Amino acid sequence: MKAGWEVRPLGEVCDVLDRLRKPITKKDRVRGPYPYYGATGELDRVEDYLFDEPLVLIGEDGAKWGAGDHSAFAVSGKVWVNNHAHVIRPDRTALSDEWLIYYLNCSDLSEFITGMTVPKLNQARMRDILIPIPPLEEQKQIVAVLDTAFEGLTRAKENAEANLQNARELFKSVHASKVAVDGPRVSFDEIVSETQLGLVRSKKEQASNLPIPYLRMNSIGNEGEITNAELVRVNCSDDEVSRYALNTGDFLFNTRNSFELVGKACVVRQPFLEPTVFNNNILRARFLPHVSADYVNYYFMSDDMQFQIEKLKSGTTSVVAVYYKGLKDVKLALPDLETQQSVVVELDAVRREVESIEKKYRTKLTHISDLRQSLLQKAFAGELT
Amino acid sequence: MFENAFNSIDRELRNEEGLASELDYAEQTSWILFLKYLDDIEQERQDEAELEGTDYAPTLPADMRWKTWASAKNDDGTDRKDVLTGEDLITFVNTTLFPTLKKYREDATSPDTIEYKIGEIFSEITNKFRSGYSLRDVLEIVDGLEFNTQEAKHELSDLYESRIKRMGNAGRNGGEYYTPRPLIRAMLKVTDPKIGETVYDGACGSAGFLVEAYTQMLTPDISATDFNTLQTKTFYGQEKKSLAYIIAIMNMILHGITAPNILHTNTLNENVMDIQEKDRHDVILANPPFGSGERAEVQQNFPIKSGEMGYLFIQHFIRKLKAGGRAAVVIKNTFLSNGDAAALRRELLETCDLHTVLDCPAKVFQGAGVKTVVLFFEKGRKTHKTWYYALDPERSLGKSSPLRDDELAEFVELQKTKADSPKSWTIAREDIDAETMDMSVKNPFAPEEAPLREPAEIIEDMLTRDAETAEILAQIRGML
């Protein structure tokens, strides 16, 4: 422990005012001007108050007490507190409210929690929590440093989140500029060479020890890609394998699903390691030689196409379908093959970049959160000043 | 008052192995409540007859009366010794009670009598209790309920409604039984039925529309004659599905309508060409079933054939309206745009004034993915213009956060003047494409989706933020 610092149990440096608390059931609450607090914060506003001074509250039950959780918070003025939050008045000659709150929120208090079905921080255990206490002046300094740092970190987090969103927007913007939706249009039916609905195999016919992998709708992602979902396996006759096996360049369209998910599509870009068949909620389309399946896949991501597919969704329950009889008439603006292919190459490149950017921002967000914790720990170990 | 009783009933029902879902709970609670209610009414009539010195012949024979087989107390309140329970109770219910009550349907003189209603109810449902002890416990709880005061009826009706709502939430079929009450109330405010008019729902489900209409029309200062009119000559419903029919009867009874005019019949089996003036109504409110669940033969009854039940119902409602009658009907939003329904749209606009369309967001109906609209039309005039309102509560709706009355207040207010607003606009009849008859909801005031920014612009923003973040982090490092 740093010089001048001591460690005291909470019960010794604070008054606990739990005996003055009173709950009011929702039915009996009358709206008023005074905040009504519970374990997690302000729940309501009521017409009377129990306390009128600056205090620290920490959840007794119905809250979280891990490191970084907002278990403790400050209140002041006229307030009412129910019996799910402890009411603490620190001895301000030794301990500042802000210091106490930072410490309680930064620490993992699980060793003080009891109860199996309803975890609880009871008063006795709460009083046992050991608080590192530097001289008051130093507390104020450290709190000031933490406040500024955290303000900055919140801003940094906002920036990272905004940029994460913008990365997505960036792709959409480039996509919209490359995939033209005006120009001479053809119908879907005019560009396919064959369509095929998949094989029916019930749950009972699926197992992990059967010979042929069976692709289902969970393998079609929301961005036109094949997901890493594990494939179940089924039995097939040789005839079925040759008819239903997937090749690169196959365009897969989900014909039946919930309202939000139906209509998702993807293209097979990598060959499968073994012959793989697909299920009956998926329509496979193969295109004529002048059509690039990858281009069509990108086209399906456009707003124009999404709009057309929305109108085709039919169904009154939670299973919604888009049938080929509707799909065949959707319109696409199709440039010549060379243009299609060059657009695909460009979009692929942009997509890769954007994905790597997104990854970086996600990592950044984790780092910011780690930094927060690390700063707090240094603070309480006395290493910040 | 009765909340604890209902919660106790729920607990018993949950423990009973013969009952599997909210639908079962509602059904079984219904027949027990019905018999108790019947008994209370009989008692009242008997007492009245005694006071007047007349004779009263009870509907049910002595051994079928509630106090004989169900109640555990003697007339003076002491406990009976010979209470039926366990195996004996179940045997009695299954082999004596239900079959006797079923027979009433055959013996009744007309479909309007209480005997007929009893017969119908007990033909349609079966007792699902397997444990006589569970049933005994439920009977005891129900025995403690009373149907005589207004307050009691009101609370009972609220509790019953909450059970029906649970059925509405019970998975995919829930929408069959339950239309959100705030939507019903808004539809009522627009159609505004008056005493002396008749209100009809040809697919009444749990009778939500009829019950809300009754509640709205029942003013505290109502006269005795008006009250009688309201009770007997105002509300008419039809429902095909047995369970919904029972619930509808019970629901209306609990809300105070003692002899509900609900027919247990398939509305689509009626040939619309046979509908005569005397069958017509002033106000129609409904949320008909959608989809293709009906047998193909029923299409013969309609001039415009369709596999979609909702479209057949609309034709039925158009013809069931009196001249000058008002209707509010919920239908799939694809009705406005679907090619197959173009002929029907044309007919609707020619024979009626479709003056208002309310576009509802998804999830107004729990458990159904479909988007709906409410059509408001008046018979007797052609449509010249149609006012659209796109309801947008600006939040996502769900089981625990359903639609509220205040969220429809703006619609009701603006509908009076059919004013333009960011969410409402008017379409003239002549502007509708004569061939496609496309009337789909397209808000002309909706702001264009913020156009996608140029990539360069987006990248600029991202780099600025990155620079700011770098500065912040450097600052923090400086403080350490």
PDB file of N, CA, C and O in Angstrom, chain A residues 256-293:
ATOM      1  N   ARG A 256     -38.478 -19.547 -47.985  1.00  0.00           N
ATOM      2  CA  ARG A 256     -39.425 -19.572 -46.868  1.00  0.00           C
ATOM      3  C   ARG A 256     -38.709 -19.364 -45.560  1.00  0.00           C
ATOM      4  O   ARG A 256     -37.744 -20.047 -45.260  1.00  0.00           O
ATOM      5  N   ASN A 257     -39.203 -18.398 -44.753  1.00  0.00           N
ATOM      6  CA  ASN A 257     -38.558 -18.103 -43.482  1.00  0.00           C
ATOM      7  C   ASN A 257     -39.463 -17.129 -42.749  1.00  0.00           C
ATOM      8  O   ASN A 257     -40.611 -16.933 -43.140  1.00  0.00           O
ATOM      9  N   SER A 258     -38.958 -16.487 -41.694  1.00  0.00           N
ATOM     10  CA  SER A 258     -39.768 -15.470 -41.029  1.00  0.00           C
ATOM     11  C   SER A 258     -39.801 -14.234 -41.919  1.00  0.00           C
ATOM     12  O   SER A 258     -39.030 -14.129 -42.874  1.00  0.00           O
ATOM     13  N   PHE A 259     -40.658 -13.307 -41.566  1.00  0.00           N
ATOM     14  CA  PHE A 259     -40.842 -12.117 -42.399  1.00  0.00           C
ATOM     15  C   PHE A 259     -39.539 -11.354 -42.631  1.00  0.00           C
ATOM     16  O   PHE A 259     -39.257 -10.877 -43.720  1.00  0.00           O
ATOM     17  N   GLU A 260     -38.731 -11.266 -41.578  1.00  0.00           N
ATOM     18  CA  GLU A 260     -37.499 -10.476 -41.703  1.00  0.00           C
ATOM     19  C   GLU A 260     -36.440 -11.181 -42.530  1.00  0.00           C
ATOM     20  O   GLU A 260     -35.672 -10.568 -43.243  1.00  0.00           O
ATOM     21  N   LEU A 261     -36.368 -12.506 -42.383  1.00  0.00           N
ATOM     22  CA  LEU A 261     -35.239 -13.215 -42.973  1.00  0.00           C
ATOM     23  C   LEU A 261     -35.494 -13.751 -44.372  1.00  0.00           C
ATOM     24  O   LEU A 261     -34.559 -14.050 -45.102  1.00  0.00           O
ATOM     25  N   VAL A 262     -36.759 -13.900 -44.742  1.00  0.00           N
ATOM     26  CA  VAL A 262     -37.019 -14.522 -46.045  1.00  0.00           C
ATOM     27  C   VAL A 262     -36.455 -13.634 -47.148  1.00  0.00           C
ATOM     28  O   VAL A 262     -36.392 -12.418 -47.029  1.00  0.00           O
ATOM     29  N   GLY A 263     -36.013 -14.259 -48.229  1.00  0.00           N
ATOM     30  CA  GLY A 263     -35.467 -13.474 -49.328  1.00  0.00           C
ATOM     31  C   GLY A 263     -33.972 -13.271 -49.250  1.00  0.00           C
ATOM     32  O   GLY A 263     -33.383 -12.657 -50.126  1.00  0.00           O
ATOM     33  N   LYS A 264     -33.317 -13.784 -48.210  1.00  0.00           N
ATOM     34  CA  LYS A 264     -31.859 -13.621 -48.191  1.00  0.00           C
ATOM     35  C   LYS A 264     -31.239 -14.557 -49.226  1.00  0.00           C
ATOM     36  O   LYS A 264     -31.790 -15.621 -49.532  1.00  0.00           O
ATOM     37  N   ALA A 265     -30.139 -14.116 -49.762  1.00  0.00           N
ATOM     38  CA  ALA A 265     -29.545 -14.871 -50.866  1.00  0.00           C
ATOM     39  C   ALA A 265     -28.027 -14.871 -50.761  1.00  0.00           C
ATOM     40  O   ALA A 265     -27.450 -14.043 -50.065  1.00  0.00           O
ATOM     41  N   CYS A 266     -27.417 -15.825 -51.458  1.00  0.00           N
ATOM     42  CA  CYS A 266     -25.958 -15.843 -51.508  1.00  0.00           C
ATOM     43  C   CYS A 266     -25.503 -16.609 -52.739  1.00  0.00           C
ATOM     44  O   CYS A 266     -26.305 -17.211 -53.445  1.00  0.00           O
ATOM     45  N   VAL A 267     -24.203 -16.564 -52.998  1.00  0.00           N
ATOM     46  CA  VAL A 267     -23.629 -17.296 -54.126  1.00  0.00           C
ATOM     47  C   VAL A 267     -22.562 -18.224 -53.585  1.00  0.00           C
ATOM     48  O   VAL A 267     -21.844 -17.879 -52.651  1.00  0.00           O
ATOM     49  N   VAL A 268     -22.463 -19.418 -54.182  1.00  0.00           N
ATOM     50  CA  VAL A 268     -21.403 -20.342 -53.792  1.00  0.00           C
ATOM     51  C   VAL A 268     -20.126 -19.889 -54.489  1.00  0.00           C
ATOM     52  O   VAL A 268     -20.044 -19.906 -55.721  1.00  0.00           O
ATOM     53  N   ARG A 269     -19.140 -19.439 -53.709  1.00  0.00           N
ATOM     54  CA  ARG A 269     -17.924 -18.912 -54.334  1.00  0.00           C
ATOM     55  C   ARG A 269     -16.754 -19.873 -54.234  1.00  0.00           C
ATOM     56  O   ARG A 269     -15.835 -19.857 -55.028  1.00  0.00           O
ATOM     57  N   GLN A 270     -16.783 -20.690 -53.181  1.00  0.00           N
ATOM     58  CA  GLN A 270     -15.723 -21.696 -53.048  1.00  0.00           C
ATOM     59  C   GLN A 270     -16.350 -23.053 -53.230  1.00  0.00           C
ATOM     60  O   GLN A 270     -17.440 -23.284 -52.724  1.00  0.00           O
ATOM     61  N   PRO A 271     -15.643 -23.941 -53.899  1.00  0.00           N
ATOM     62  CA  PRO A 271     -16.208 -25.290 -54.027  1.00  0.00           C
ATOM     63  C   PRO A 271     -16.251 -25.964 -52.650  1.00  0.00           C
ATOM     64  O   PRO A 271     -15.428 -25.671 -51.792  1.00  0.00           O
ATOM     65  N   PHE A 272     -17.223 -26.803 -52.475  1.00  0.00           N
ATOM     66  CA  PHE A 272     -17.315 -27.555 -51.220  1.00  0.00           C
ATOM     67  C   PHE A 272     -16.337 -28.720 -51.255  1.00  0.00           C
ATOM     68  O   PHE A 272     -16.014 -29.248 -52.307  1.00  0.00           O
ATOM     69  N   LEU A 273     -15.865 -29.107 -50.093  1.00  0.00           N
ATOM     70  CA  LEU A 273     -14.879 -30.178 -50.040  1.00  0.00           C
ATOM     71  C   LEU A 273     -15.462 -31.507 -50.475  1.00  0.00           C
ATOM     72  O   LEU A 273     -14.766 -32.374 -50.969  1.00  0.00           O
ATOM     73  N   GLU A 274     -16.765 -31.685 -50.204  1.00  0.00           N
ATOM     74  CA  GLU A 274     -17.418 -32.907 -50.668  1.00  0.00           C
ATOM     75  C   GLU A 274     -18.762 -32.505 -51.269  1.00  0.00           C
ATOM     76  O   GLU A 274     -19.265 -31.422 -50.958  1.00  0.00           O
ATOM     77  N   PRO A 275     -19.347 -33.368 -52.106  1.00  0.00           N
ATOM     78  CA  PRO A 275     -20.616 -33.002 -52.740  1.00  0.00           C
ATOM     79  C   PRO A 275     -21.649 -32.653 -51.666  1.00  0.00           C
ATOM     80  O   PRO A 275     -21.887 -33.415 -50.741  1.00  0.00           O
ATOM     81  N   THR A 276     -22.232 -31.440 -51.796  1.00  0.00           N
ATOM     82  CA  THR A 276     -23.164 -30.940 -50.784  1.00  0.00           C
ATOM     83  C   THR A 276     -24.498 -30.631 -51.437  1.00  0.00           C
ATOM     84  O   THR A 276     -24.531 -29.994 -52.489  1.00  0.00           O
ATOM     85  N   VAL A 277     -25.584 -31.081 -50.787  1.00  0.00           N
ATOM     86  CA  VAL A 277     -26.913 -30.788 -51.336  1.00  0.00           C
ATOM     87  C   VAL A 277     -27.587 -29.727 -50.458  1.00  0.00           C
ATOM     88  O   VAL A 277     -27.054 -29.342 -49.418  1.00  0.00           O
ATOM     89  N   PHE A 278     -28.789 -29.247 -50.885  1.00  0.00           N
ATOM     90  CA  PHE A 278     -29.428 -28.146 -50.169  1.00  0.00           C
ATOM     91  C   PHE A 278     -30.904 -28.443 -49.940  1.00  0.00           C
ATOM     92  O   PHE A 278     -31.476 -29.308 -50.601  1.00  0.00           O
ATOM     93  N   ASN A 279     -31.532 -27.688 -49.000  1.00  0.00           N
ATOM     94  CA  ASN A 279     -32.873 -28.085 -48.590  1.00  0.00           C
ATOM     95  C   ASN A 279     -33.991 -27.338 -49.317  1.00  0.00           C
ATOM     96  O   ASN A 279     -33.742 -26.414 -50.106  1.00  0.00           O
ATOM     97  N   ASN A 280     -35.202 -27.739 -49.062  1.00  0.00           N
ATOM     98  CA  ASN A 280     -36.333 -27.275 -49.861  1.00  0.00           C
ATOM     99  C   ASN A 280     -36.821 -25.870 -49.536  1.00  0.00           C
ATOM    100  O   ASN A 280     -37.775 -25.396 -50.142  1.00  0.00           O
ATOM    101  N   ASN A 281     -36.191 -25.187 -48.566  1.00  0.00           N
ATOM    102  CA  ASN A 281     -36.537 -23.782 -48.349  1.00  0.00           C
ATOM    103  C   ASN A 281     -35.613 -22.886 -49.147  1.00  0.00           C
ATOM    104  O   ASN A 281     -35.587 -21.677 -48.976  1.00  0.00           O
ATOM    105  N   ILE A 282     -34.800 -23.521 -50.001  1.00  0.00           N
ATOM    106  CA  ILE A 282     -33.835 -22.763 -50.791  1.00  0.00           C
ATOM    107  C   ILE A 282     -34.079 -23.049 -52.258  1.00  0.00           C
ATOM    108  O   ILE A 282     -34.298 -24.205 -52.656  1.00  0.00           O
ATOM    109  N   LEU A 283     -34.035 -21.997 -53.055  1.00  0.00           N
ATOM    110  CA  LEU A 283     -34.150 -22.145 -54.497  1.00  0.00           C
ATOM    111  C   LEU A 283     -32.760 -21.918 -55.078  1.00  0.00           C
ATOM    112  O   LEU A 283     -32.126 -20.918 -54.792  1.00  0.00           O
ATOM    113  N   ARG A 284     -32.308 -22.861 -55.913  1.00  0.00           N
ATOM    114  CA  ARG A 284     -31.012 -22.642 -56.562  1.00  0.00           C
ATOM    115  C   ARG A 284     -31.256 -22.164 -57.971  1.00  0.00           C
ATOM    116  O   ARG A 284     -32.077 -22.735 -58.700  1.00  0.00           O
ATOM    117  N   ALA A 285     -30.535 -21.104 -58.369  1.00  0.00           N
ATOM    118  CA  ALA A 285     -30.655 -20.624 -59.741  1.00  0.00           C
ATOM    119  C   ALA A 285     -29.288 -20.674 -60.400  1.00  0.00           C
ATOM    120  O   ALA A 285     -28.273 -20.349 -59.783  1.00  0.00           O
ATOM    121  N   ARG A 286     -29.282 -21.127 -61.660  1.00  0.00           N
ATOM    122  CA  ARG A 286     -28.041 -21.069 -62.453  1.00  0.00           C
ATOM    123  C   ARG A 286     -28.325 -20.166 -63.628  1.00  0.00           C
ATOM    124  O   ARG A 286     -29.422 -20.192 -64.195  1.00  0.00           O
ATOM    125  N   PHE A 287     -27.321 -19.371 -63.953  1.00  0.00           N
ATOM    126  CA  PHE A 287     -27.580 -18.327 -64.940  1.00  0.00           C
ATOM    127  C   PHE A 287     -26.996 -18.645 -66.308  1.00  0.00           C
ATOM    128  O   PHE A 287     -26.119 -19.482 -66.457  1.00  0.00           O
ATOM    129  N   LEU A 288     -27.496 -17.883 -67.298  1.00  0.00           N
ATOM    130  CA  LEU A 288     -26.988 -18.017 -68.655  1.00  0.00           C
ATOM    131  C   LEU A 288     -25.568 -17.479 -68.711  1.00  0.00           C
ATOM    132  O   LEU A 288     -25.143 -16.710 -67.835  1.00  0.00           O
ATOM    133  N   PRO A 289     -24.842 -17.844 -69.753  1.00  0.00           N
ATOM    134  CA  PRO A 289     -23.413 -17.491 -69.806  1.00  0.00           C
ATOM    135  C   PRO A 289     -23.110 -15.994 -69.733  1.00  0.00           C
ATOM    136  O   PRO A 289     -22.048 -15.613 -69.272  1.00  0.00           O
ATOM    137  N   HIS A 290     -24.051 -15.128 -70.122  1.00  0.00           N
ATOM    138  CA  HIS A 290     -23.701 -13.707 -70.120  1.00  0.00           C
ATOM    139  C   HIS A 290     -23.993 -13.041 -68.781  1.00  0.00           C
ATOM    140  O   HIS A 290     -23.960 -11.820 -68.650  1.00  0.00           O
ATOM    141  N   VAL A 291     -24.328 -13.858 -67.785  1.00  0.00           N
ATOM    142  CA  VAL A 291     -24.691 -13.312 -66.474  1.00  0.00           C
ATOM    143  C   VAL A 291     -23.733 -13.809 -65.405  1.00  0.00           C
ATOM    144  O   VAL A 291     -23.485 -15.006 -65.290  1.00  0.00           O
ATOM    145  N   SER A 292     -23.218 -12.885 -64.624  1.00  0.00           N
ATOM    146  CA  SER A 292     -22.329 -13.270 -63.527  1.00  0.00           C
ATOM    147  C   SER A 292     -23.154 -13.453 -62.251  1.00  0.00           C
ATOM    148  O   SER A 292     -23.840 -12.539 -61.806  1.00  0.00           O
ATOM    149  N   ALA A 293     -23.086 -14.645 -61.685  1.00  0.00           N
ATOM    150  CA  ALA A 293     -23.864 -14.926 -60.471  1.00  0.00           C
ATOM    151  C   ALA A 293     -23.440 -13.994 -59.338  1.00  0.00           C
ATOM    152  O   ALA A 293     -24.256 -13.527 -58.555  1.00  0.00           O
TER     153      ALA A 293
END
